[in-house]
Amino acid sequence: TAGKISENITLIASGTSNVVYGPEEGTIEVTGDVVINGDANGKITLRNTTVNGNLLVNTPNASVVIEDSTKVNGVTTIQNVASHTFTNNGQLGDVIILDKDGTRFINNEGAKVGTVIIDTPGSVVIGGNIASVIIEQANVVMIMESSTISNVTINSDVTLEIAKGAVIENVIAEAKATINGEGAIAKITGSQAG
């Protein structure tokens, strides 16, 4: 239902069906943090929602879609989602990827996102146009075809795979990076550049 809520909310997603949070019409505005967790196996969609707080997603078996009618003004933390399945069509602040199994984060055309911080022992796939990616920890970070990343800061040893047609405008290498793929890097700086 559209309206305003001034408290933290925990949403429990379960079952095998797709789950949609948010009203069909109008907007719900939440002043507080929103947590989505549970063992759902389908797709979880967040629509027509403004979160004036943080969003935490911990749904290991489900994919997550943020619709273009959704805005999160705080930090979005991806604790765990099904492999390769977090898609942003809306407006997110900073995003922290902690998913130990690795994941895929897509920032679709027209969507907005702050800095994407990767801090997982798993592998992460990044797609879309993103201004800043910071790699605190990761095994492999793959940049998808036709993606443009303005700045990638590497703070721990990582393999960076850049697909054909992908562009990274600036890599700031403060740790060792093994770079593979047919994509382009315009500039490399930092203490480990070269």
PDB file of C-alpha atoms in Angstrom:
ATOM      1  CA  THR A   1       0.000   0.000   0.000  1.00  0.00           C
ATOM      2  CA  ALA A   2       1.263   3.500  -0.837  1.00  0.00           C
ATOM      3  CA  GLY A   3       2.066   5.790   2.068  1.00  0.00           C
ATOM      4  CA  LYS A   4       4.801   6.428   4.638  1.00  0.00           C
ATOM      5  CA  ILE A   5       6.425   4.196   7.243  1.00  0.00           C
ATOM      6  CA  SER A   6       8.862   5.469   9.869  1.00  0.00           C
ATOM      7  CA  GLU A   7      10.518   2.323  11.209  1.00  0.00           C
ATOM      8  CA  ASN A   8      12.919  -0.422  10.221  1.00  0.00           C
ATOM      9  CA  ILE A   9      11.294  -3.210   8.189  1.00  0.00           C
ATOM     10  CA  THR A  10      12.265  -6.868   7.731  1.00  0.00           C
ATOM     11  CA  LEU A  11      10.650  -8.678   4.806  1.00  0.00           C
ATOM     12  CA  ILE A  12      10.786 -12.500   4.772  1.00  0.00           C
ATOM     13  CA  ALA A  13      10.669 -14.018   1.280  1.00  0.00           C
ATOM     14  CA  SER A  14       9.872 -17.734   1.056  1.00  0.00           C
ATOM     15  CA  GLY A  15       8.550 -20.309  -1.386  1.00  0.00           C
ATOM     16  CA  THR A  16       9.154 -20.890  -5.081  1.00  0.00           C
ATOM     17  CA  SER A  17       6.958 -18.142  -6.508  1.00  0.00           C
ATOM     18  CA  ASN A  18       8.150 -14.700  -7.535  1.00  0.00           C
ATOM     19  CA  VAL A  19       7.727 -12.066  -4.810  1.00  0.00           C
ATOM     20  CA  VAL A  20       6.970  -8.382  -5.388  1.00  0.00           C
ATOM     21  CA  TYR A  21       7.419  -5.799  -2.625  1.00  0.00           C
ATOM     22  CA  GLY A  22       5.957  -2.329  -3.027  1.00  0.00           C
ATOM     23  CA  PRO A  23       2.525  -1.053  -4.062  1.00  0.00           C
ATOM     24  CA  GLU A  24       1.135  -1.576  -7.564  1.00  0.00           C
ATOM     25  CA  GLU A  25       0.368   2.164  -7.785  1.00  0.00           C
ATOM     26  CA  GLY A  26       1.772   5.128  -5.917  1.00  0.00           C
ATOM     27  CA  THR A  27       4.887   4.994  -3.762  1.00  0.00           C
ATOM     28  CA  ILE A  28       5.685   3.759  -0.288  1.00  0.00           C
ATOM     29  CA  GLU A  29       8.303   5.819   1.534  1.00  0.00           C
ATOM     30  CA  VAL A  30      10.225   4.068   4.307  1.00  0.00           C
ATOM     31  CA  THR A  31      12.223   6.168   6.746  1.00  0.00           C
ATOM     32  CA  GLY A  32      14.355   3.432   8.248  1.00  0.00           C
ATOM     33  CA  ASP A  33      16.322   0.413   7.095  1.00  0.00           C
ATOM     34  CA  VAL A  34      14.849  -2.389   5.002  1.00  0.00           C
ATOM     35  CA  VAL A  35      16.063  -5.993   5.240  1.00  0.00           C
ATOM     36  CA  ILE A  36      14.951  -8.620   2.726  1.00  0.00           C
ATOM     37  CA  ASN A  37      15.855 -12.163   3.688  1.00  0.00           C
ATOM     38  CA  GLY A  38      14.557 -15.692   3.425  1.00  0.00           C
ATOM     39  CA  ASP A  39      14.808 -18.870   1.401  1.00  0.00           C
ATOM     40  CA  ALA A  40      12.685 -17.891  -1.619  1.00  0.00           C
ATOM     41  CA  ASN A  41      13.696 -19.557  -4.904  1.00  0.00           C
ATOM     42  CA  GLY A  42      12.098 -17.174  -7.395  1.00  0.00           C
ATOM     43  CA  LYS A  43      12.649 -13.552  -8.320  1.00  0.00           C
ATOM     44  CA  ILE A  44      12.249 -10.802  -5.718  1.00  0.00           C
ATOM     45  CA  THR A  45      11.253  -7.411  -7.119  1.00  0.00           C
ATOM     46  CA  LEU A  46      11.291  -4.132  -5.205  1.00  0.00           C
ATOM     47  CA  ARG A  47       9.040  -1.538  -6.865  1.00  0.00           C
ATOM     48  CA  ASN A  48       7.494   1.875  -6.179  1.00  0.00           C
ATOM     49  CA  THR A  49       9.562   2.228  -3.006  1.00  0.00           C
ATOM     50  CA  THR A  50      11.770   4.976  -1.556  1.00  0.00           C
ATOM     51  CA  VAL A  51      14.060   3.868   1.274  1.00  0.00           C
ATOM     52  CA  ASN A  52      15.430   6.708   3.393  1.00  0.00           C
ATOM     53  CA  GLY A  53      17.862   4.341   5.044  1.00  0.00           C
ATOM     54  CA  ASN A  54      19.848   1.244   4.110  1.00  0.00           C
ATOM     55  CA  LEU A  55      18.805  -1.887   2.222  1.00  0.00           C
ATOM     56  CA  LEU A  56      20.236  -5.305   3.088  1.00  0.00           C
ATOM     57  CA  VAL A  57      19.466  -8.312   0.885  1.00  0.00           C
ATOM     58  CA  ASN A  58      20.119 -11.852   2.151  1.00  0.00           C
ATOM     59  CA  THR A  59      18.229 -14.252  -0.122  1.00  0.00           C
ATOM     60  CA  PRO A  60      20.721 -16.985  -1.135  1.00  0.00           C
ATOM     61  CA  ASN A  61      18.348 -18.772  -3.534  1.00  0.00           C
ATOM     62  CA  ALA A  62      16.574 -15.820  -5.152  1.00  0.00           C
ATOM     63  CA  SER A  63      17.406 -13.241  -7.788  1.00  0.00           C
ATOM     64  CA  VAL A  64      16.724  -9.581  -6.979  1.00  0.00           C
ATOM     65  CA  VAL A  65      15.491  -6.804  -9.270  1.00  0.00           C
ATOM     66  CA  ILE A  66      15.302  -3.157  -8.243  1.00  0.00           C
ATOM     67  CA  GLU A  67      12.701  -1.517 -10.524  1.00  0.00           C
ATOM     68  CA  ASP A  68      13.096   1.970 -12.009  1.00  0.00           C
ATOM     69  CA  SER A  69      10.450   3.254  -9.576  1.00  0.00           C
ATOM     70  CA  THR A  70      12.655   2.435  -6.568  1.00  0.00           C
ATOM     71  CA  LYS A  71      15.208   4.630  -4.819  1.00  0.00           C
ATOM     72  CA  VAL A  72      17.506   3.691  -1.925  1.00  0.00           C
ATOM     73  CA  ASN A  73      19.135   6.753  -0.368  1.00  0.00           C
ATOM     74  CA  GLY A  74      21.425   4.797   1.973  1.00  0.00           C
ATOM     75  CA  VAL A  75      23.789   1.867   1.379  1.00  0.00           C
ATOM     76  CA  THR A  76      22.607  -1.313  -0.347  1.00  0.00           C
ATOM     77  CA  THR A  77      24.380  -4.406   1.001  1.00  0.00           C
ATOM     78  CA  ILE A  78      24.208  -7.610  -1.028  1.00  0.00           C
ATOM     79  CA  GLN A  79      24.800 -10.196   1.715  1.00  0.00           C
ATOM     80  CA  ASN A  80      23.775 -13.178  -0.410  1.00  0.00           C
ATOM     81  CA  VAL A  81      21.690 -13.696  -3.561  1.00  0.00           C
ATOM     82  CA  ALA A  82      21.456 -16.487  -6.106  1.00  0.00           C
ATOM     83  CA  SER A  83      24.506 -16.560  -8.371  1.00  0.00           C
ATOM     84  CA  HIS A  84      24.643 -13.846 -10.996  1.00  0.00           C
ATOM     85  CA  THR A  85      21.379 -12.206 -10.065  1.00  0.00           C
ATOM     86  CA  PHE A  86      21.216  -8.630  -8.753  1.00  0.00           C
ATOM     87  CA  THR A  87      19.834  -6.152 -11.283  1.00  0.00           C
ATOM     88  CA  ASN A  88      19.419  -2.424 -10.682  1.00  0.00           C
ATOM     89  CA  ASN A  89      16.992  -0.434 -12.805  1.00  0.00           C
ATOM     90  CA  GLY A  90      16.402   2.218 -10.126  1.00  0.00           C
ATOM     91  CA  GLN A  91      18.492   4.615  -8.047  1.00  0.00           C
ATOM     92  CA  LEU A  92      20.885   3.215  -5.478  1.00  0.00           C
ATOM     93  CA  GLY A  93      23.464   4.917  -3.294  1.00  0.00           C
ATOM     94  CA  ASP A  94      26.642   2.979  -2.603  1.00  0.00           C
ATOM     95  CA  VAL A  95      26.475  -0.800  -2.997  1.00  0.00           C
ATOM     96  CA  ILE A  96      28.532  -3.252  -0.935  1.00  0.00           C
ATOM     97  CA  ILE A  97      28.852  -6.784  -2.324  1.00  0.00           C
ATOM     98  CA  LEU A  98      29.646  -9.257   0.485  1.00  0.00           C
ATOM     99  CA  ASP A  99      28.164 -12.399  -1.139  1.00  0.00           C
ATOM    100  CA  LYS A 100      30.724 -15.124  -0.318  1.00  0.00           C
ATOM    101  CA  ASP A 101      29.495 -17.228  -3.241  1.00  0.00           C
ATOM    102  CA  GLY A 102      30.031 -14.359  -5.666  1.00  0.00           C
ATOM    103  CA  THR A 103      27.331 -12.659  -7.680  1.00  0.00           C
ATOM    104  CA  ARG A 104      26.537 -10.523 -10.699  1.00  0.00           C
ATOM    105  CA  PHE A 105      25.620  -6.855 -10.321  1.00  0.00           C
ATOM    106  CA  ILE A 106      24.054  -5.202 -13.365  1.00  0.00           C
ATOM    107  CA  ASN A 107      23.389  -1.468 -13.445  1.00  0.00           C
ATOM    108  CA  ASN A 108      21.061  -1.179 -16.428  1.00  0.00           C
ATOM    109  CA  GLU A 109      20.829   1.815 -18.747  1.00  0.00           C
ATOM    110  CA  GLY A 110      19.108   4.736 -17.055  1.00  0.00           C
ATOM    111  CA  ALA A 111      19.762   3.326 -13.571  1.00  0.00           C
ATOM    112  CA  LYS A 112      21.929   5.182 -11.059  1.00  0.00           C
ATOM    113  CA  VAL A 113      24.382   3.815  -8.521  1.00  0.00           C
ATOM    114  CA  GLY A 114      27.022   5.312  -6.233  1.00  0.00           C
ATOM    115  CA  THR A 115      30.282   3.473  -5.570  1.00  0.00           C
ATOM    116  CA  VAL A 116      30.204  -0.331  -5.871  1.00  0.00           C
ATOM    117  CA  ILE A 117      32.424  -1.887  -3.186  1.00  0.00           C
ATOM    118  CA  ILE A 118      33.390  -5.539  -3.694  1.00  0.00           C
ATOM    119  CA  ASP A 119      34.425  -7.365  -0.509  1.00  0.00           C
ATOM    120  CA  THR A 120      33.959 -11.095  -1.068  1.00  0.00           C
ATOM    121  CA  PRO A 121      36.216 -14.143  -1.483  1.00  0.00           C
ATOM    122  CA  GLY A 122      34.023 -15.142  -4.444  1.00  0.00           C
ATOM    123  CA  SER A 123      33.968 -13.970  -8.050  1.00  0.00           C
ATOM    124  CA  VAL A 124      31.885 -10.986  -9.110  1.00  0.00           C
ATOM    125  CA  VAL A 125      30.522  -9.975 -12.505  1.00  0.00           C
ATOM    126  CA  ILE A 126      29.877  -6.253 -13.037  1.00  0.00           C
ATOM    127  CA  GLY A 127      27.831  -4.835 -15.905  1.00  0.00           C
ATOM    128  CA  GLY A 128      26.531  -1.487 -17.064  1.00  0.00           C
ATOM    129  CA  ASN A 129      27.744   2.070 -16.601  1.00  0.00           C
ATOM    130  CA  ILE A 130      29.257   2.644 -13.164  1.00  0.00           C
ATOM    131  CA  ALA A 131      31.326   5.616 -12.000  1.00  0.00           C
ATOM    132  CA  SER A 132      33.367   3.875  -9.300  1.00  0.00           C
ATOM    133  CA  VAL A 133      34.200   0.299  -8.302  1.00  0.00           C
ATOM    134  CA  ILE A 134      36.431  -0.441  -5.299  1.00  0.00           C
ATOM    135  CA  ILE A 135      37.816  -3.968  -4.958  1.00  0.00           C
ATOM    136  CA  GLU A 136      38.604  -4.646  -1.293  1.00  0.00           C
ATOM    137  CA  GLN A 137      38.623  -8.422  -1.818  1.00  0.00           C
ATOM    138  CA  ALA A 138      37.661 -10.751  -4.657  1.00  0.00           C
ATOM    139  CA  ASN A 139      38.962 -13.786  -6.502  1.00  0.00           C
ATOM    140  CA  VAL A 140      37.986 -12.627  -9.990  1.00  0.00           C
ATOM    141  CA  VAL A 141      36.120  -9.509 -11.107  1.00  0.00           C
ATOM    142  CA  MET A 142      34.629  -9.744 -14.596  1.00  0.00           C
ATOM    143  CA  ILE A 143      33.515  -6.625 -16.466  1.00  0.00           C
ATOM    144  CA  MET A 144      30.743  -7.500 -18.921  1.00  0.00           C
ATOM    145  CA  GLU A 145      30.627  -6.658 -22.611  1.00  0.00           C
ATOM    146  CA  SER A 146      29.569  -3.071 -23.439  1.00  0.00           C
ATOM    147  CA  SER A 147      30.112  -1.905 -19.835  1.00  0.00           C
ATOM    148  CA  THR A 148      31.849   1.360 -18.963  1.00  0.00           C
ATOM    149  CA  ILE A 149      33.478   1.797 -15.563  1.00  0.00           C
ATOM    150  CA  SER A 150      35.024   5.225 -14.907  1.00  0.00           C
ATOM    151  CA  ASN A 151      37.311   4.224 -12.011  1.00  0.00           C
ATOM    152  CA  VAL A 152      38.334   0.845 -10.599  1.00  0.00           C
ATOM    153  CA  THR A 153      40.395   0.936  -7.405  1.00  0.00           C
ATOM    154  CA  ILE A 154      42.188  -2.325  -6.594  1.00  0.00           C
ATOM    155  CA  ASN A 155      43.084  -2.693  -2.899  1.00  0.00           C
ATOM    156  CA  SER A 156      43.820  -6.454  -2.861  1.00  0.00           C
ATOM    157  CA  ASP A 157      45.276  -8.920  -5.340  1.00  0.00           C
ATOM    158  CA  VAL A 158      42.705  -9.834  -7.973  1.00  0.00           C
ATOM    159  CA  THR A 159      42.233 -11.127 -11.506  1.00  0.00           C
ATOM    160  CA  LEU A 160      40.382  -8.570 -13.607  1.00  0.00           C
ATOM    161  CA  GLU A 161      38.689  -9.963 -16.728  1.00  0.00           C
ATOM    162  CA  ILE A 162      37.469  -7.331 -19.170  1.00  0.00           C
ATOM    163  CA  ALA A 163      35.108  -8.525 -21.906  1.00  0.00           C
ATOM    164  CA  LYS A 164      35.399  -7.357 -25.493  1.00  0.00           C
ATOM    165  CA  GLY A 165      33.684  -3.987 -25.868  1.00  0.00           C
ATOM    166  CA  ALA A 166      34.018  -3.137 -22.165  1.00  0.00           C
ATOM    167  CA  VAL A 167      35.962  -0.027 -21.121  1.00  0.00           C
ATOM    168  CA  ILE A 168      37.618   0.955 -17.855  1.00  0.00           C
ATOM    169  CA  GLU A 169      38.685   4.578 -18.016  1.00  0.00           C
ATOM    170  CA  ASN A 170      41.062   4.473 -15.043  1.00  0.00           C
ATOM    171  CA  VAL A 171      42.484   1.655 -12.906  1.00  0.00           C
ATOM    172  CA  ILE A 172      44.057   2.679  -9.599  1.00  0.00           C
ATOM    173  CA  ALA A 173      46.206  -0.336  -8.721  1.00  0.00           C
ATOM    174  CA  GLU A 174      47.204  -0.356  -5.040  1.00  0.00           C
ATOM    175  CA  ALA A 175      47.583  -4.160  -5.162  1.00  0.00           C
ATOM    176  CA  LYS A 176      48.563  -6.714  -7.806  1.00  0.00           C
ATOM    177  CA  ALA A 177      46.087  -7.151 -10.639  1.00  0.00           C
ATOM    178  CA  THR A 178      46.220  -9.820 -13.313  1.00  0.00           C
ATOM    179  CA  ILE A 179      44.351  -8.356 -16.281  1.00  0.00           C
ATOM    180  CA  ASN A 180      42.821 -10.578 -18.985  1.00  0.00           C
ATOM    181  CA  GLY A 181      40.369 -10.143 -21.821  1.00  0.00           C
ATOM    182  CA  GLU A 182      39.827  -8.054 -24.919  1.00  0.00           C
ATOM    183  CA  GLY A 183      38.332  -4.978 -23.256  1.00  0.00           C
ATOM    184  CA  ALA A 184      40.108  -1.634 -22.941  1.00  0.00           C
ATOM    185  CA  ILE A 185      41.780   0.217 -20.085  1.00  0.00           C
ATOM    186  CA  ALA A 186      42.504   3.854 -20.830  1.00  0.00           C
ATOM    187  CA  LYS A 187      44.873   4.516 -17.917  1.00  0.00           C
ATOM    188  CA  ILE A 188      46.526   2.665 -15.014  1.00  0.00           C
ATOM    189  CA  THR A 189      47.816   4.557 -11.969  1.00  0.00           C
ATOM    190  CA  GLY A 190      48.579   3.704  -8.353  1.00  0.00           C
ATOM    191  CA  SER A 191      51.485   2.145  -6.453  1.00  0.00           C
ATOM    192  CA  GLN A 192      51.283  -1.129  -8.420  1.00  0.00           C
ATOM    193  CA  ALA A 193      50.831   0.421 -11.876  1.00  0.00           C
ATOM    194  CA  GLY A 194      53.093  -0.921 -14.588  1.00  0.00           C
TER     195      GLY A 194
END
